[in-house]
XYZ file of N, CA and C in Angstrom:
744
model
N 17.839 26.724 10.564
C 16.716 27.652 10.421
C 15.428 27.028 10.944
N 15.404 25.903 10.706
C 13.816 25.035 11.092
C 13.918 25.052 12.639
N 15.584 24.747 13.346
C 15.106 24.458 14.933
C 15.276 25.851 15.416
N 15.789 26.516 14.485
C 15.336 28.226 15.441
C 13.884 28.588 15.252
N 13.536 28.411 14.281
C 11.771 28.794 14.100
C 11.004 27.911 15.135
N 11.397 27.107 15.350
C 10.610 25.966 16.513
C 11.113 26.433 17.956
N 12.189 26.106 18.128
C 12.523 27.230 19.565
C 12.003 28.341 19.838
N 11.852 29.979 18.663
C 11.102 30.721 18.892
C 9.890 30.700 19.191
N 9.036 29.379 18.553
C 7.911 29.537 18.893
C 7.226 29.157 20.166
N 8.525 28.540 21.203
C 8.373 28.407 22.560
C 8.331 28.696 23.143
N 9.005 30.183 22.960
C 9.440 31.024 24.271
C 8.618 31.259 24.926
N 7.595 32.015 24.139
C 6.268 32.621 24.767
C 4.643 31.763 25.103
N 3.671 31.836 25.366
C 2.546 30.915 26.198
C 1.966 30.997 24.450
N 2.020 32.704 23.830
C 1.203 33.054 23.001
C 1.634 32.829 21.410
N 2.624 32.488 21.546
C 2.813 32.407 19.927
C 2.665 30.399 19.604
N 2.906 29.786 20.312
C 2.189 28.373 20.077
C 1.619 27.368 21.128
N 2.300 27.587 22.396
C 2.120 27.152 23.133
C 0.154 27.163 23.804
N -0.282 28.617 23.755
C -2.035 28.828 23.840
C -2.481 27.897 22.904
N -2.156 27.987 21.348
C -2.870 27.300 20.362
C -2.651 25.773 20.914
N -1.859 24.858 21.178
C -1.667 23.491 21.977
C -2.518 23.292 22.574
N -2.474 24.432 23.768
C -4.010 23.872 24.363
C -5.038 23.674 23.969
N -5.182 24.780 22.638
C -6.750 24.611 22.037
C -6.898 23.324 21.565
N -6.210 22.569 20.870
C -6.159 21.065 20.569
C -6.221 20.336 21.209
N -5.375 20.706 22.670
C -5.447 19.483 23.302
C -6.830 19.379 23.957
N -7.602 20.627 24.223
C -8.838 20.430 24.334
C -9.970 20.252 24.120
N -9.589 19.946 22.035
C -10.596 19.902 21.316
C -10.174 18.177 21.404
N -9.058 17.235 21.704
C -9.382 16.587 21.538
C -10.180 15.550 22.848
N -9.492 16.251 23.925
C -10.377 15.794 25.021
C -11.776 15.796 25.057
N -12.401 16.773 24.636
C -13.930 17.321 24.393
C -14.664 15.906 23.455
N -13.426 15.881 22.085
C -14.198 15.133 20.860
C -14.480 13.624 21.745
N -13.306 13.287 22.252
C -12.733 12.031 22.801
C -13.878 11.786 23.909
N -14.567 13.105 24.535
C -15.946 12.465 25.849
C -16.632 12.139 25.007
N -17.346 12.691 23.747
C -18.232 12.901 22.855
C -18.311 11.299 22.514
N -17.001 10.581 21.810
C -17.146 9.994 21.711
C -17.358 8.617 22.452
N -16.767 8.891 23.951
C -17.057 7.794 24.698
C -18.126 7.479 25.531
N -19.293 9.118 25.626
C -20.288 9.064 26.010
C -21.017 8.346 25.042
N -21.308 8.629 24.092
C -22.020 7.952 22.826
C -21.906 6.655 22.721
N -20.753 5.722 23.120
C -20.649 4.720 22.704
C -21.514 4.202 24.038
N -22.024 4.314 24.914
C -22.166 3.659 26.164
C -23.675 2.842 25.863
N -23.520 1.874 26.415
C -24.541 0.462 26.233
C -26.177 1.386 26.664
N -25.886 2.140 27.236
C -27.099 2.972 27.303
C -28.558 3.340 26.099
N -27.169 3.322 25.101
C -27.913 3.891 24.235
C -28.272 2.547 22.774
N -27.555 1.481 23.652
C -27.772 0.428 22.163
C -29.371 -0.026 22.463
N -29.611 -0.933 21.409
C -31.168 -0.836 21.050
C -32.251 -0.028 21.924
N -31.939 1.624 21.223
C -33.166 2.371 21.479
C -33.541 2.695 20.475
N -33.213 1.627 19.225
C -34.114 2.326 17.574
C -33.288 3.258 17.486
N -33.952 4.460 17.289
C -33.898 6.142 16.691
C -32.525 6.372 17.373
N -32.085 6.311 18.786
C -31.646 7.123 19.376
C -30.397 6.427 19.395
N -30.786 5.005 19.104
C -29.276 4.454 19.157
C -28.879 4.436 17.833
N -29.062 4.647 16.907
C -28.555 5.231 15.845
C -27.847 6.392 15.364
N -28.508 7.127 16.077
C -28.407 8.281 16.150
C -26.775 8.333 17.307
N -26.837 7.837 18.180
C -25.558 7.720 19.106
C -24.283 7.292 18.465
N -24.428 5.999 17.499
C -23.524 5.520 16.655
C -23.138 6.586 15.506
N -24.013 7.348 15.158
C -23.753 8.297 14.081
C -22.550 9.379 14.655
N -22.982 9.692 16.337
C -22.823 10.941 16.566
C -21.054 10.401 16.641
N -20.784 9.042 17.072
C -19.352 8.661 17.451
C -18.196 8.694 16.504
N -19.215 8.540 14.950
C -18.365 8.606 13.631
C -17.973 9.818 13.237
N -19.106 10.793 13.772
C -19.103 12.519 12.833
C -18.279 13.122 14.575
N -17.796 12.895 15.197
C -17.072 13.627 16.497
C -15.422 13.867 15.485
N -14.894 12.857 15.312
C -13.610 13.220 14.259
C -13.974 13.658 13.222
N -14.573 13.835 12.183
C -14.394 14.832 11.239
C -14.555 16.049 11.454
N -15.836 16.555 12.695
C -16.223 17.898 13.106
C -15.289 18.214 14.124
N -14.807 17.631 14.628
C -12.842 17.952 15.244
C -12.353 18.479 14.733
N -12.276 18.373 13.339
C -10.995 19.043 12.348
C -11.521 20.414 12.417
N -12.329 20.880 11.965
C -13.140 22.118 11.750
C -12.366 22.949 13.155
N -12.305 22.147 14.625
C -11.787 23.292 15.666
C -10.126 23.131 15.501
N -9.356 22.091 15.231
C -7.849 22.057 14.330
C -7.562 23.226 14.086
N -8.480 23.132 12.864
C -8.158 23.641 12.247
C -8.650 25.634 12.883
N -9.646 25.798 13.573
C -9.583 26.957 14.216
C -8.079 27.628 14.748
N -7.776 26.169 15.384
C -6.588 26.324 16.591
C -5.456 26.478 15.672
N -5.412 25.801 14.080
C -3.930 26.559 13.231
C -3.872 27.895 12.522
N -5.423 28.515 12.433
C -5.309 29.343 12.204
C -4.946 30.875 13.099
N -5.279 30.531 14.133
C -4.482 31.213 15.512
C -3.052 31.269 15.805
N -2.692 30.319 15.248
C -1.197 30.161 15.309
C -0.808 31.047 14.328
N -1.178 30.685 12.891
C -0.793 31.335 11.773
C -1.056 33.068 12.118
N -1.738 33.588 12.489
C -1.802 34.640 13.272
C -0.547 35.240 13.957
N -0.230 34.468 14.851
C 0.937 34.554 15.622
C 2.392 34.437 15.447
N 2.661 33.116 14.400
C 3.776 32.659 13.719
C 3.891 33.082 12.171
N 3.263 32.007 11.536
C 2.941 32.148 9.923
C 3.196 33.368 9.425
N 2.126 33.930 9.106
C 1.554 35.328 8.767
C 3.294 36.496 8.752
N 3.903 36.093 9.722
C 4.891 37.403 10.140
C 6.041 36.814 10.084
N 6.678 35.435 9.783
C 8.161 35.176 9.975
C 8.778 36.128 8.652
N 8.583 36.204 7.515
C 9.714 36.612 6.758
C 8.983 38.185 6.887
N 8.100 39.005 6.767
C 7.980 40.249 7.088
C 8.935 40.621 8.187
N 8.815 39.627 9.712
C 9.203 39.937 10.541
C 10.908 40.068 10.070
N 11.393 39.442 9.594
C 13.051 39.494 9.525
C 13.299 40.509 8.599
N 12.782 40.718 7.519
C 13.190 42.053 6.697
C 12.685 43.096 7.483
N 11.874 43.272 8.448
C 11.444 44.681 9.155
C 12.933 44.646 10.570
N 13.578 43.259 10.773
C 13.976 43.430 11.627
C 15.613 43.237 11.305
N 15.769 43.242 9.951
C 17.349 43.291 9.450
C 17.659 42.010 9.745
N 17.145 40.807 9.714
C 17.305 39.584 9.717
C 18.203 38.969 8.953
N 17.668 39.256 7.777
C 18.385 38.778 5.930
C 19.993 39.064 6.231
N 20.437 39.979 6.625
C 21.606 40.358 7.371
C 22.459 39.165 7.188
N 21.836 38.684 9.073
C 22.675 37.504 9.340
C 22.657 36.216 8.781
N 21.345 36.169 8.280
C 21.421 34.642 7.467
C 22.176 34.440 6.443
N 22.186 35.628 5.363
C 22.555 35.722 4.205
C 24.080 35.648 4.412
N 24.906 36.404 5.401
C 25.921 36.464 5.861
C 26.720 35.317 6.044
N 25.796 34.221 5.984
C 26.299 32.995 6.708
C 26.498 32.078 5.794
N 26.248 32.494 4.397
C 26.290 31.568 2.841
C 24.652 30.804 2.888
N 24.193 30.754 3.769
C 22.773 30.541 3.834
C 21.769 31.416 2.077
N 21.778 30.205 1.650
C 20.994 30.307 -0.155
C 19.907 30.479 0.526
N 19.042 31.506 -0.088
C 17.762 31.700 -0.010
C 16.706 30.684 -0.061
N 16.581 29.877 -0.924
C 16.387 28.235 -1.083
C 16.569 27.817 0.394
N 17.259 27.566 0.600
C 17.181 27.157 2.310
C 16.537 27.769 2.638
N 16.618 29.070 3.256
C 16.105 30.015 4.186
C 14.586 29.626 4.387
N 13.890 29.564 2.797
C 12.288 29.625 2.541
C 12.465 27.797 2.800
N 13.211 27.090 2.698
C 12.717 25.387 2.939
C 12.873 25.693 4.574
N 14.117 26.304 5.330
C 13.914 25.834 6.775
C 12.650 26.325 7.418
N 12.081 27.638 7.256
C 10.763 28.682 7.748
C 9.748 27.401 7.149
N 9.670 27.531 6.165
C 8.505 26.061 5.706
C 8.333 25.171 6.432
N 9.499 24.382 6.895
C 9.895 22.887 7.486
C 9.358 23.047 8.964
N 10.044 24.602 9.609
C 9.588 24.733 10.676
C 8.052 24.950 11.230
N 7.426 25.545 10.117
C 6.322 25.841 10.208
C 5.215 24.863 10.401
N 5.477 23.641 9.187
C 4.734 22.817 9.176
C 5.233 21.775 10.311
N 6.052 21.751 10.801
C 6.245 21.012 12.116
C 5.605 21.258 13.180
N 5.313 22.684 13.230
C 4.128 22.987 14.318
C 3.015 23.056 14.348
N 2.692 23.060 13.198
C 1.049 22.452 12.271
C 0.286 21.601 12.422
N 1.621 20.935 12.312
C 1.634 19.264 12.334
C 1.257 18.651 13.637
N 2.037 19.431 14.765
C 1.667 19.093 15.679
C 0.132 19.569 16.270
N -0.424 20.192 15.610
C -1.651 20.989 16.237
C -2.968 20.224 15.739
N -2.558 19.604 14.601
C -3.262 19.208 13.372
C -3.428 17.549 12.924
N -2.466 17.292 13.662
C -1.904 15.765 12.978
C -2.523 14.773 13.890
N -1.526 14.795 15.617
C -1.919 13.979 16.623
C -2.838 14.031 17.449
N -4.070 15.126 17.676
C -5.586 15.055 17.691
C -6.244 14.121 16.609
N -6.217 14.215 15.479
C -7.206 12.974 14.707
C -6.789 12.235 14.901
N -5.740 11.700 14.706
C -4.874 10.359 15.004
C -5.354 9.650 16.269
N -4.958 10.535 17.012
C -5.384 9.883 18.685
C -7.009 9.665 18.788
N -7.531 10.313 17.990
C -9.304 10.478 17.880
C -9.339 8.965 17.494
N -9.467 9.413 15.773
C -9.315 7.927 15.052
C -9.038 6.397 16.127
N -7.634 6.248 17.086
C -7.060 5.175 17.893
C -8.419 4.998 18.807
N -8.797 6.080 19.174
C -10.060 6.290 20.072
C -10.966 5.112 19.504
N -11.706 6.084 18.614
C -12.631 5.030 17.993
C -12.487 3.937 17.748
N -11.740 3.041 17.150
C -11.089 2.091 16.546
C -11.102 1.150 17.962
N -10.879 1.732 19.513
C -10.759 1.438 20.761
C -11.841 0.825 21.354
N -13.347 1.721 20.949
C -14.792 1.741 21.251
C -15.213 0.724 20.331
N -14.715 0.129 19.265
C -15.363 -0.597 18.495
C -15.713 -1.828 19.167
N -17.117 -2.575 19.134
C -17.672 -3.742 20.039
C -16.994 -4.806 19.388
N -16.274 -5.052 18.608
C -16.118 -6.308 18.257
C -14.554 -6.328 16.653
N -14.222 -7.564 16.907
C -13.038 -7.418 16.104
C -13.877 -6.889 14.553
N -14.378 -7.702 13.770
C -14.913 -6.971 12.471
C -15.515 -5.243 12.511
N -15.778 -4.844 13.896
C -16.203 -3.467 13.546
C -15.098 -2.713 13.537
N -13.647 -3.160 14.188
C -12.470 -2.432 13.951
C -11.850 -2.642 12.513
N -12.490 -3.881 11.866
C -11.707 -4.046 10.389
C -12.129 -2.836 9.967
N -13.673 -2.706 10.231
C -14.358 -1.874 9.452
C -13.827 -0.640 9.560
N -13.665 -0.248 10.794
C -12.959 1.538 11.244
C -11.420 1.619 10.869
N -10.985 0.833 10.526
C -9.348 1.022 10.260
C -9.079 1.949 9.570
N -9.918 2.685 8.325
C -9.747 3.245 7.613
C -9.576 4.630 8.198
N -10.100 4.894 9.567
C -9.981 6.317 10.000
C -8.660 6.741 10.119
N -7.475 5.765 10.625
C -6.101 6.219 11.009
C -5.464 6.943 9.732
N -5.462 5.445 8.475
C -4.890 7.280 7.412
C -5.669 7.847 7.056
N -7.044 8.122 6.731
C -7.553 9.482 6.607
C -7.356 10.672 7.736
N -7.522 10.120 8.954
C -7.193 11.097 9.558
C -5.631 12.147 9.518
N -4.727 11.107 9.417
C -3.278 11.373 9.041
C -3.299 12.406 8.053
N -4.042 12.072 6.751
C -4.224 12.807 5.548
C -5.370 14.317 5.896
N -6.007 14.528 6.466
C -6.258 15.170 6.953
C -5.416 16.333 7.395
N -5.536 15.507 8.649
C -4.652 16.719 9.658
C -3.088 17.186 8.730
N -2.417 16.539 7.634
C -1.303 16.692 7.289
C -1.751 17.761 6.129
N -2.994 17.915 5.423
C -2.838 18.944 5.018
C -3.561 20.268 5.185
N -4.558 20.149 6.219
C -4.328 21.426 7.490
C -3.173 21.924 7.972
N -2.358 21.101 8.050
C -0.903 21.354 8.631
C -0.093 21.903 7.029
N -0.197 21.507 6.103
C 0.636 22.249 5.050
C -0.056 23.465 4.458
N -1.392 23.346 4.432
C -2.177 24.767 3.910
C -1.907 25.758 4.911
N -1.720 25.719 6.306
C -1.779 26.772 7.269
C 0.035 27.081 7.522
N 1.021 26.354 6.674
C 1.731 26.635 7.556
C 2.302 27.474 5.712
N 2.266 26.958 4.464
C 2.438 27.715 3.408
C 1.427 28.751 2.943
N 0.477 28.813 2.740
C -0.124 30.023 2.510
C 0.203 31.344 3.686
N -0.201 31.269 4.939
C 0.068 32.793 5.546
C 1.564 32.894 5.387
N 2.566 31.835 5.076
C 4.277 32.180 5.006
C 4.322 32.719 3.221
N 3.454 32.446 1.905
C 3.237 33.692 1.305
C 2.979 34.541 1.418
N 1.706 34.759 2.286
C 1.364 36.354 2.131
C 2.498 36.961 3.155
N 3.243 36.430 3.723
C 4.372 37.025 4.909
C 5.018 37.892 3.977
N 5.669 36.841 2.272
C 6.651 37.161 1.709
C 5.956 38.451 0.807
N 4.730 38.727 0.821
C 4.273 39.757 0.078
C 4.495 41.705 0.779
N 5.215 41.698 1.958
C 5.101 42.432 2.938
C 6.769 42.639 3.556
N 6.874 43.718 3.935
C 7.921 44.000 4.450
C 7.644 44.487 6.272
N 6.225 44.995 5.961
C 6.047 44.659 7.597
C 4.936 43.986 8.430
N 5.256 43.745 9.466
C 4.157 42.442 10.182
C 3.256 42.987 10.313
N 2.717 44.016 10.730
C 1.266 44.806 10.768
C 0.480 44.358 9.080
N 1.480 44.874 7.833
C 0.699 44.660 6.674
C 0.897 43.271 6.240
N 1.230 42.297 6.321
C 1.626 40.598 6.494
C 0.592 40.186 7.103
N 0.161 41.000 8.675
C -0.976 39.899 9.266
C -2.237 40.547 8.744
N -2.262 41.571 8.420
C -3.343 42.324 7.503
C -4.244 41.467 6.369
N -3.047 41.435 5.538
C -2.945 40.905 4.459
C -3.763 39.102 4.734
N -3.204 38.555 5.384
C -3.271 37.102 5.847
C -4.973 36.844 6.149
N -4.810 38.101 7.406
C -6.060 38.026 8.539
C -7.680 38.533 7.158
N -6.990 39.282 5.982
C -8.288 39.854 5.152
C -8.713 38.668 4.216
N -7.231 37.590 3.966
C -8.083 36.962 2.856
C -8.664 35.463 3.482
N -8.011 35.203 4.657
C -9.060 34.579 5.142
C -10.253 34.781 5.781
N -10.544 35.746 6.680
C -11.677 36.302 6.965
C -12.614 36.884 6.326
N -12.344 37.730 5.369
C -12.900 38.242 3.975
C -13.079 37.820 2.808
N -11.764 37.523 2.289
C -12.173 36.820 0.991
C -12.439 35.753 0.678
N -12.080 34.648 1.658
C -12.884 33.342 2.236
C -14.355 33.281 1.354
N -14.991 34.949 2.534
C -16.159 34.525 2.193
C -16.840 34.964 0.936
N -16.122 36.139 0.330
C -15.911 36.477 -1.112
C -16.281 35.255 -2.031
N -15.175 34.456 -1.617
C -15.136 33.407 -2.574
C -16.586 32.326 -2.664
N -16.918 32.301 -1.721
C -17.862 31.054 -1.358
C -19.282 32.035 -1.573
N -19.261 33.189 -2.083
C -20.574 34.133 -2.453
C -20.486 34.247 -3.976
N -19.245 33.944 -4.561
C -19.072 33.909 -6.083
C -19.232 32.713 -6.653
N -18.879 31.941 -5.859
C -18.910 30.481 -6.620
C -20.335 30.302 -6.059
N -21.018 30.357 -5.402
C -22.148 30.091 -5.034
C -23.482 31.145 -6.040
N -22.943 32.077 -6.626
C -24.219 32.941 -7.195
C -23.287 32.064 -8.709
N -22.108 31.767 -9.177
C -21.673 31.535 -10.657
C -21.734 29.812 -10.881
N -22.237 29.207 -9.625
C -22.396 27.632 -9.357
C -21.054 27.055 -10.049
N -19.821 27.999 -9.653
C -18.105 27.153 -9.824
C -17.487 26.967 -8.805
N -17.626 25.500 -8.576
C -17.385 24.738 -6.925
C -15.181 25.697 -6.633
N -14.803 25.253 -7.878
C -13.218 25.876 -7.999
C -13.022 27.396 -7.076
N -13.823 28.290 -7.181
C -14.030 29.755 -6.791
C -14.204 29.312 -5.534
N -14.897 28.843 -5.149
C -15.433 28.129 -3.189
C -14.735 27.914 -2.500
N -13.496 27.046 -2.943
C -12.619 26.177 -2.834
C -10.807 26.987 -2.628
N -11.131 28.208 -2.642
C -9.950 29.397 -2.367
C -10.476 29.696 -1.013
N -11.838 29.336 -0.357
C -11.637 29.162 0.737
C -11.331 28.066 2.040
N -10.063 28.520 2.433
C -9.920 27.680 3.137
C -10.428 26.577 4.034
N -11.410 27.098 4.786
C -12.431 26.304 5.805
C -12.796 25.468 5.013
N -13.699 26.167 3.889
C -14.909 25.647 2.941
C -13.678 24.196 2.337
N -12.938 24.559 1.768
C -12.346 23.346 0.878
C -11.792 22.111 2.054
N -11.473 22.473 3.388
C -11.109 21.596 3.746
C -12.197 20.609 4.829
N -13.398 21.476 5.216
C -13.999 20.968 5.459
C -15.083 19.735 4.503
N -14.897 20.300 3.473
C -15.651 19.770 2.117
C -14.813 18.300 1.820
N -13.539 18.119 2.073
C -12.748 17.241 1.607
C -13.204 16.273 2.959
N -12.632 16.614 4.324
C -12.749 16.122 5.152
C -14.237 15.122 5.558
N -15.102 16.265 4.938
C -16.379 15.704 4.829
C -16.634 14.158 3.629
N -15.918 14.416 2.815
C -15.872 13.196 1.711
C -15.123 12.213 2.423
N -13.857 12.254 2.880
C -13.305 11.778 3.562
C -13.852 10.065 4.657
N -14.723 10.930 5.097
C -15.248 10.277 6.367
C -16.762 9.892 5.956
N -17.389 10.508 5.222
C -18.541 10.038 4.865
C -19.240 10.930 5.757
N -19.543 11.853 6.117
C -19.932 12.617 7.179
C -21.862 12.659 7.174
N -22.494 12.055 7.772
C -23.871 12.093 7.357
C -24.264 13.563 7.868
N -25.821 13.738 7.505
C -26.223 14.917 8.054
C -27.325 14.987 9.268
N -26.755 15.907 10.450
C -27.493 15.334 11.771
C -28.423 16.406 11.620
N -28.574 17.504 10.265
C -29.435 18.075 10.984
C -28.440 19.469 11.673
N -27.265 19.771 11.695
C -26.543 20.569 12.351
C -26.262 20.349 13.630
N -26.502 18.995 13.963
C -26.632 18.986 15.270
C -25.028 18.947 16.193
N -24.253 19.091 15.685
C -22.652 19.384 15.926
C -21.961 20.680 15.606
N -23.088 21.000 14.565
C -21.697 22.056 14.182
C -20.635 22.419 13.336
N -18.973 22.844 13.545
C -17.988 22.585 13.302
C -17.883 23.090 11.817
N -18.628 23.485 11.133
C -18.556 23.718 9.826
C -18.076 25.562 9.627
N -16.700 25.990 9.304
C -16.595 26.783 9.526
C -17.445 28.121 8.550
N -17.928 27.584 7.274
C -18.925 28.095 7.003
C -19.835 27.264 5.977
N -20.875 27.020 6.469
C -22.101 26.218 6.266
C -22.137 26.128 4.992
N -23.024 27.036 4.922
C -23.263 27.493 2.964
C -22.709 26.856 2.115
N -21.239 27.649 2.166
C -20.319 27.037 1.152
C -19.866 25.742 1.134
N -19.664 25.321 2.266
C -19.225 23.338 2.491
C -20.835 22.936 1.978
N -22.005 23.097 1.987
C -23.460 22.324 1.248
C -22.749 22.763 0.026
N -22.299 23.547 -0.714
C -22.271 23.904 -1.766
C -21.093 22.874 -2.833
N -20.476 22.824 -1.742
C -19.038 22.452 -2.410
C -18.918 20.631 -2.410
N -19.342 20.142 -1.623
C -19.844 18.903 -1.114
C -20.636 18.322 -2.648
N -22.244 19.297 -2.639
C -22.831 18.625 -3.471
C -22.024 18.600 -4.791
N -21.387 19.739 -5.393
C -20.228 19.736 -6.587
C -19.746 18.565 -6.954
């Protein structure tokens, strides 16, 4: 069940293969960011070379934020519709047919899912993180950066499990893919921000934190230590609520 869900999701440019690129170009993008910044250009200019060193640390955490754009596109495409899609399409049929326990069925769709997550999600920070760790001037400033490889790991691994189990619930709430991606596409787009307008007028960080962006950018942000430029990057899929959830 896991290498048919992964094969399907090959066939076509649009069901994972588009989202790949978006990564692979968020990490090329992060990866100039960071190698422009590091350039001797900018060491002792005071303000600005500080400011350059800052910008090289906050390029991987504000990475995740487009990741994580790029899994939710997928989930769109994949996620959101595998088990709607098979009960609308008499699926259960053949699996069930086959002594295939339901228990399986929901571990292989899972397994498969987060394998492609994983890939969207995982080896961009990773390779970011190696990046940096690369740019570092001197052996003690890499002691110092070591710490990015497993956070980043930890990261991207649970971008990769939130995007690949939540829209494969709301799949199972639905019998067809129109009301599955409905369903998926309203409570992240909508109630996201529901959430991060309730916890923000009832000051309960927990309520905030049902949104997706908001909680993982908020973590990611602890994570890394993320200073504040001022907005000068970005990446925050919604502002508000990550100040909100952060200070919590």
């Amino acid at each position: 069940i896991m290498r048919h869900q992964i094969s399907m999701a090959w066939k076509t440019w649009w069901r994972f293969k588009a989202w790949l690129g978006m990564a692979v170009l968020v990490s090329f993008i992060a990866g100039a960011v960071m190698y422009i910044f590091s350039n001797k250009l900018f060491h002792g200019m005071g303000r600005a070379g500080e400011m350059a060193l800052m910008v090289q640390d906050v390029a991987l955490p504000k990475a995740i934020g487009w990741y994580l754009r790029a899994a939710f596109l997928c989930s769109l495409t994949l996620g959101a519709t595998v088990l709607a899609g098979d009960v609308q399409s008499g699926a259960f049929t053949f699996y069930f047919a086959r002594s295939v326990r339901p228990r399986d069925y929901i571990i292989g769709k899972l397994a498969g899912l987060a394998a492609l997550m994983a890939i969207l999600t995982m080896i961009g920070p990773v390779l970011l993180a190696g990046l940096r760790l690369g740019l570092c001037a001197s052996l003690s400033d890499v002691v110092a950066h070591l710490w990015l490889l497993p956070k980043a790991l930890l990261v991207g691994a649970l971008v990769a499990c939130a995007f690949a189990a939540v829209p494969l619930g709301f799949s199972a709430l639905a019998d067809s893919r129109r009301t599955a991606l409905a369903l998926w596409a309203a409570y992240y787009l909508v109630g996201g921000t529901i959430a991060i307008m309730v916890g923000t007028i009832s000051h309960t960080a927990w309520i905030t934190t049902l949104d997706l962006p908001t909680a993982i950018d908020g973590i990611s942000s602890r994570l890394f230590d993320v200073p504040d430029l001022g907005g000068l990057l970005g990446g925050g899929a919604r502002k508000n609520g990550l100040d909100f959830l952060v200070r919590e």
